[in-house]
Amino acid sequence: MVTKATSLLSSQAKVFPIKRKTPKLIINILSDLFRYERPEKIQFDRGKEFANQKTIPSYT
């Protein structure tokens, strides 16, 4: 997960490449990134098992 996030951040970096890839730095960069920009779609490998499932209807 950390490797995929850092590769995503490195490819989307606008000012500087990420050299020290510590989890705390990644969390800070992600929070700053999502504070000012809303990405259309982030592709991770996780969640593919839920792609073909039907949605559960809401009974409220």
PDB file of N, CA and C in Angstrom:
ATOM      1  N   MET A   1       0.829  -1.197   0.000  1.00  0.00           N
ATOM      2  CA  MET A   1       0.000   0.000   0.000  1.00  0.00           C
ATOM      3  C   MET A   1       0.863   1.247   0.000  1.00  0.00           C
ATOM      4  N   VAL A   2       1.877   1.265   0.839  1.00  0.00           N
ATOM      5  CA  VAL A   2       2.726   2.452   0.918  1.00  0.00           C
ATOM      6  C   VAL A   2       3.465   2.660  -0.393  1.00  0.00           C
ATOM      7  N   THR A   3       3.924   1.580  -1.014  1.00  0.00           N
ATOM      8  CA  THR A   3       4.647   1.700  -2.275  1.00  0.00           C
ATOM      9  C   THR A   3       3.739   2.225  -3.372  1.00  0.00           C
ATOM     10  N   LYS A   4       2.497   1.743  -3.433  1.00  0.00           N
ATOM     11  CA  LYS A   4       1.562   2.216  -4.453  1.00  0.00           C
ATOM     12  C   LYS A   4       1.214   3.677  -4.233  1.00  0.00           C
ATOM     13  N   ALA A   5       1.029   4.064  -2.977  1.00  0.00           N
ATOM     14  CA  ALA A   5       0.708   5.459  -2.681  1.00  0.00           C
ATOM     15  C   ALA A   5       1.867   6.374  -3.027  1.00  0.00           C
ATOM     16  N   THR A   6       3.080   5.949  -2.742  1.00  0.00           N
ATOM     17  CA  THR A   6       4.223   6.805  -3.061  1.00  0.00           C
ATOM     18  C   THR A   6       4.434   6.900  -4.555  1.00  0.00           C
ATOM     19  N   SER A   7       4.178   5.823  -5.295  1.00  0.00           N
ATOM     20  CA  SER A   7       4.320   5.919  -6.744  1.00  0.00           C
ATOM     21  C   SER A   7       3.242   6.823  -7.316  1.00  0.00           C
ATOM     22  N   LEU A   8       2.044   6.775  -6.742  1.00  0.00           N
ATOM     23  CA  LEU A   8       0.980   7.679  -7.164  1.00  0.00           C
ATOM     24  C   LEU A   8       1.363   9.119  -6.863  1.00  0.00           C
ATOM     25  N   LEU A   9       1.861   9.360  -5.664  1.00  0.00           N
ATOM     26  CA  LEU A   9       2.243  10.716  -5.293  1.00  0.00           C
ATOM     27  C   LEU A   9       3.431  11.206  -6.105  1.00  0.00           C
ATOM     28  N   SER A  10       4.380  10.346  -6.375  1.00  0.00           N
ATOM     29  CA  SER A  10       5.535  10.762  -7.159  1.00  0.00           C
ATOM     30  C   SER A  10       5.134  11.115  -8.577  1.00  0.00           C
ATOM     31  N   SER A  11       4.168  10.388  -9.136  1.00  0.00           N
ATOM     32  CA  SER A  11       3.735  10.699 -10.497  1.00  0.00           C
ATOM     33  C   SER A  11       2.881  11.957 -10.533  1.00  0.00           C
ATOM     34  N   GLN A  12       2.209  12.292  -9.439  1.00  0.00           N
ATOM     35  CA  GLN A  12       1.353  13.472  -9.394  1.00  0.00           C
ATOM     36  C   GLN A  12       2.023  14.673  -8.734  1.00  0.00           C
ATOM     37  N   ALA A  13       3.281  14.540  -8.349  1.00  0.00           N
ATOM     38  CA  ALA A  13       3.966  15.625  -7.646  1.00  0.00           C
ATOM     39  C   ALA A  13       4.141  16.819  -8.569  1.00  0.00           C
ATOM     40  N   LYS A  14       3.802  17.978  -8.082  1.00  0.00           N
ATOM     41  CA  LYS A  14       3.879  19.185  -8.895  1.00  0.00           C
ATOM     42  C   LYS A  14       5.091  20.029  -8.543  1.00  0.00           C
ATOM     43  N   VAL A  15       5.553  19.945  -7.321  1.00  0.00           N
ATOM     44  CA  VAL A  15       6.630  20.817  -6.881  1.00  0.00           C
ATOM     45  C   VAL A  15       7.923  20.056  -6.664  1.00  0.00           C
ATOM     46  N   PHE A  16       7.864  18.944  -5.953  1.00  0.00           N
ATOM     47  CA  PHE A  16       9.082  18.211  -5.624  1.00  0.00           C
ATOM     48  C   PHE A  16       8.807  16.714  -5.628  1.00  0.00           C
ATOM     49  N   PRO A  17       9.783  15.914  -6.015  1.00  0.00           N
ATOM     50  CA  PRO A  17       9.604  14.461  -5.910  1.00  0.00           C
ATOM     51  C   PRO A  17       9.746  14.020  -4.457  1.00  0.00           C
ATOM     52  N   ILE A  18       9.088  12.947  -4.122  1.00  0.00           N
ATOM     53  CA  ILE A  18       9.150  12.431  -2.759  1.00  0.00           C
ATOM     54  C   ILE A  18      10.389  11.564  -2.634  1.00  0.00           C
ATOM     55  N   LYS A  19      11.300  11.985  -1.783  1.00  0.00           N
ATOM     56  CA  LYS A  19      12.535  11.226  -1.600  1.00  0.00           C
ATOM     57  C   LYS A  19      12.492  10.405  -0.320  1.00  0.00           C
ATOM     58  N   ARG A  20      12.022  11.006   0.763  1.00  0.00           N
ATOM     59  CA  ARG A  20      11.893  10.266   2.026  1.00  0.00           C
ATOM     60  C   ARG A  20      10.466   9.740   2.099  1.00  0.00           C
ATOM     61  N   LYS A  21      10.283   8.479   1.869  1.00  0.00           N
ATOM     62  CA  LYS A  21       8.944   7.906   1.802  1.00  0.00           C
ATOM     63  C   LYS A  21       8.576   7.247   3.123  1.00  0.00           C
ATOM     64  N   THR A  22       8.367   8.051   4.134  1.00  0.00           N
ATOM     65  CA  THR A  22       7.937   7.534   5.427  1.00  0.00           C
ATOM     66  C   THR A  22       6.410   7.590   5.500  1.00  0.00           C
ATOM     67  N   PRO A  23       5.793   6.704   6.262  1.00  0.00           N
ATOM     68  CA  PRO A  23       4.331   6.717   6.357  1.00  0.00           C
ATOM     69  C   PRO A  23       3.766   8.052   6.859  1.00  0.00           C
ATOM     70  N   LYS A  24       4.437   8.689   7.800  1.00  0.00           N
ATOM     71  CA  LYS A  24       3.946   9.972   8.315  1.00  0.00           C
ATOM     72  C   LYS A  24       3.973  11.038   7.228  1.00  0.00           C
ATOM     73  N   LEU A  25       5.035  11.066   6.425  1.00  0.00           N
ATOM     74  CA  LEU A  25       5.132  12.028   5.331  1.00  0.00           C
ATOM     75  C   LEU A  25       4.059  11.763   4.277  1.00  0.00           C
ATOM     76  N   ILE A  26       3.791  10.501   4.006  1.00  0.00           N
ATOM     77  CA  ILE A  26       2.769  10.152   3.015  1.00  0.00           C
ATOM     78  C   ILE A  26       1.390  10.587   3.490  1.00  0.00           C
ATOM     79  N   ILE A  27       1.084  10.385   4.763  1.00  0.00           N
ATOM     80  CA  ILE A  27      -0.206  10.821   5.314  1.00  0.00           C
ATOM     81  C   ILE A  27      -0.338  12.334   5.216  1.00  0.00           C
ATOM     82  N   ASN A  28       0.711  13.062   5.542  1.00  0.00           N
ATOM     83  CA  ASN A  28       0.666  14.523   5.453  1.00  0.00           C
ATOM     84  C   ASN A  28       0.469  14.989   4.018  1.00  0.00           C
ATOM     85  N   ILE A  29       1.154  14.362   3.082  1.00  0.00           N
ATOM     86  CA  ILE A  29       1.023  14.765   1.683  1.00  0.00           C
ATOM     87  C   ILE A  29      -0.364  14.433   1.150  1.00  0.00           C
ATOM     88  N   LEU A  30      -0.887  13.266   1.501  1.00  0.00           N
ATOM     89  CA  LEU A  30      -2.235  12.911   1.059  1.00  0.00           C
ATOM     90  C   LEU A  30      -3.280  13.862   1.623  1.00  0.00           C
ATOM     91  N   SER A  31      -3.153  14.218   2.886  1.00  0.00           N
ATOM     92  CA  SER A  31      -4.133  15.138   3.466  1.00  0.00           C
ATOM     93  C   SER A  31      -4.043  16.511   2.817  1.00  0.00           C
ATOM     94  N   ASP A  32      -2.841  16.973   2.505  1.00  0.00           N
ATOM     95  CA  ASP A  32      -2.702  18.249   1.799  1.00  0.00           C
ATOM     96  C   ASP A  32      -3.232  18.161   0.374  1.00  0.00           C
ATOM     97  N   LEU A  33      -2.979  17.052  -0.289  1.00  0.00           N
ATOM     98  CA  LEU A  33      -3.433  16.878  -1.665  1.00  0.00           C
ATOM     99  C   LEU A  33      -4.947  16.880  -1.746  1.00  0.00           C
ATOM    100  N   PHE A  34      -5.611  16.144  -0.845  1.00  0.00           N
ATOM    101  CA  PHE A  34      -7.061  16.054  -0.902  1.00  0.00           C
ATOM    102  C   PHE A  34      -7.742  17.266  -0.287  1.00  0.00           C
ATOM    103  N   ARG A  35      -7.000  18.094   0.403  1.00  0.00           N
ATOM    104  CA  ARG A  35      -7.582  19.318   0.940  1.00  0.00           C
ATOM    105  C   ARG A  35      -7.827  20.322  -0.185  1.00  0.00           C
ATOM    106  N   TYR A  36      -6.950  20.367  -1.169  1.00  0.00           N
ATOM    107  CA  TYR A  36      -7.041  21.378  -2.214  1.00  0.00           C
ATOM    108  C   TYR A  36      -7.499  20.828  -3.555  1.00  0.00           C
ATOM    109  N   GLU A  37      -7.324  19.543  -3.812  1.00  0.00           N
ATOM    110  CA  GLU A  37      -7.729  18.953  -5.078  1.00  0.00           C
ATOM    111  C   GLU A  37      -8.577  17.729  -4.808  1.00  0.00           C
ATOM    112  N   ARG A  38      -9.548  17.524  -5.628  1.00  0.00           N
ATOM    113  CA  ARG A  38     -10.368  16.327  -5.523  1.00  0.00           C
ATOM    114  C   ARG A  38     -10.110  15.484  -6.769  1.00  0.00           C
ATOM    115  N   PRO A  39      -9.333  14.429  -6.626  1.00  0.00           N
ATOM    116  CA  PRO A  39      -9.009  13.620  -7.804  1.00  0.00           C
ATOM    117  C   PRO A  39     -10.245  12.911  -8.339  1.00  0.00           C
ATOM    118  N   GLU A  40     -10.297  12.746  -9.664  1.00  0.00           N
ATOM    119  CA  GLU A  40     -11.449  12.088 -10.266  1.00  0.00           C
ATOM    120  C   GLU A  40     -11.481  10.609  -9.920  1.00  0.00           C
ATOM    121  N   LYS A  41     -10.338   9.961 -10.033  1.00  0.00           N
ATOM    122  CA  LYS A  41     -10.302   8.533  -9.743  1.00  0.00           C
ATOM    123  C   LYS A  41      -8.889   8.126  -9.370  1.00  0.00           C
ATOM    124  N   ILE A  42      -8.762   7.449  -8.261  1.00  0.00           N
ATOM    125  CA  ILE A  42      -7.475   6.901  -7.854  1.00  0.00           C
ATOM    126  C   ILE A  42      -7.578   5.394  -7.985  1.00  0.00           C
ATOM    127  N   GLN A  43      -6.665   4.807  -8.698  1.00  0.00           N
ATOM    128  CA  GLN A  43      -6.732   3.374  -8.955  1.00  0.00           C
ATOM    129  C   GLN A  43      -5.764   2.628  -8.049  1.00  0.00           C
ATOM    130  N   PHE A  44      -6.317   1.830  -7.177  1.00  0.00           N
ATOM    131  CA  PHE A  44      -5.553   0.907  -6.351  1.00  0.00           C
ATOM    132  C   PHE A  44      -6.041  -0.496  -6.681  1.00  0.00           C
ATOM    133  N   ASP A  45      -5.286  -1.486  -6.344  1.00  0.00           N
ATOM    134  CA  ASP A  45      -5.687  -2.862  -6.594  1.00  0.00           C
ATOM    135  C   ASP A  45      -6.783  -3.319  -5.636  1.00  0.00           C
ATOM    136  N   ARG A  46      -6.861  -2.709  -4.492  1.00  0.00           N
ATOM    137  CA  ARG A  46      -7.860  -3.119  -3.514  1.00  0.00           C
ATOM    138  C   ARG A  46      -9.235  -2.629  -3.954  1.00  0.00           C
ATOM    139  N   GLY A  47     -10.232  -3.420  -3.697  1.00  0.00           N
ATOM    140  CA  GLY A  47     -11.593  -3.028  -4.019  1.00  0.00           C
ATOM    141  C   GLY A  47     -12.117  -3.632  -5.304  1.00  0.00           C
ATOM    142  N   LYS A  48     -11.285  -4.320  -6.068  1.00  0.00           N
ATOM    143  CA  LYS A  48     -11.767  -4.926  -7.302  1.00  0.00           C
ATOM    144  C   LYS A  48     -12.767  -6.044  -7.028  1.00  0.00           C
ATOM    145  N   GLU A  49     -12.650  -6.677  -5.868  1.00  0.00           N
ATOM    146  CA  GLU A  49     -13.573  -7.762  -5.559  1.00  0.00           C
ATOM    147  C   GLU A  49     -14.989  -7.251  -5.325  1.00  0.00           C
ATOM    148  N   PHE A  50     -15.144  -5.949  -5.092  1.00  0.00           N
ATOM    149  CA  PHE A  50     -16.465  -5.371  -4.876  1.00  0.00           C
ATOM    150  C   PHE A  50     -17.028  -4.705  -6.129  1.00  0.00           C
ATOM    151  N   ALA A  51     -16.303  -4.721  -7.218  1.00  0.00           N
ATOM    152  CA  ALA A  51     -16.714  -3.987  -8.410  1.00  0.00           C
ATOM    153  C   ALA A  51     -17.958  -4.587  -9.058  1.00  0.00           C
ATOM    154  N   ASN A  52     -18.128  -5.894  -9.009  1.00  0.00           N
ATOM    155  CA  ASN A  52     -19.240  -6.538  -9.703  1.00  0.00           C
ATOM    156  C   ASN A  52     -20.411  -6.874  -8.785  1.00  0.00           C
ATOM    157  N   GLN A  53     -20.340  -6.508  -7.527  1.00  0.00           N
ATOM    158  CA  GLN A  53     -21.432  -6.805  -6.608  1.00  0.00           C
ATOM    159  C   GLN A  53     -22.545  -5.780  -6.765  1.00  0.00           C
ATOM    160  N   LYS A  54     -23.772  -6.254  -6.550  1.00  0.00           N
ATOM    161  CA  LYS A  54     -24.912  -5.346  -6.588  1.00  0.00           C
ATOM    162  C   LYS A  54     -24.935  -4.524  -5.308  1.00  0.00           C
ATOM    163  N   THR A  55     -25.473  -3.335  -5.397  1.00  0.00           N
ATOM    164  CA  THR A  55     -25.558  -2.492  -4.208  1.00  0.00           C
ATOM    165  C   THR A  55     -26.684  -2.994  -3.307  1.00  0.00           C
ATOM    166  N   ILE A  56     -26.514  -2.819  -2.036  1.00  0.00           N
ATOM    167  CA  ILE A  56     -27.516  -3.237  -1.061  1.00  0.00           C
ATOM    168  C   ILE A  56     -28.557  -2.127  -0.956  1.00  0.00           C
ATOM    169  N   PRO A  57     -29.832  -2.446  -1.162  1.00  0.00           N
ATOM    170  CA  PRO A  57     -30.848  -1.394  -1.095  1.00  0.00           C
ATOM    171  C   PRO A  57     -31.008  -0.860   0.324  1.00  0.00           C
ATOM    172  N   SER A  58     -31.306   0.392   0.414  1.00  0.00           N
ATOM    173  CA  SER A  58     -31.512   1.023   1.706  1.00  0.00           C
ATOM    174  C   SER A  58     -32.989   0.946   2.070  1.00  0.00           C
ATOM    175  N   TYR A  59     -33.286   0.484   3.265  1.00  0.00           N
ATOM    176  CA  TYR A  59     -34.666   0.334   3.708  1.00  0.00           C
ATOM    177  C   TYR A  59     -35.070   1.408   4.701  1.00  0.00           C
ATOM    178  N   THR A  60     -34.513   2.573   4.582  1.00  0.00           N
ATOM    179  CA  THR A  60     -34.874   3.637   5.517  1.00  0.00           C
ATOM    180  C   THR A  60     -35.970   4.493   4.978  1.00  0.00           C
TER     181      THR A  60
END
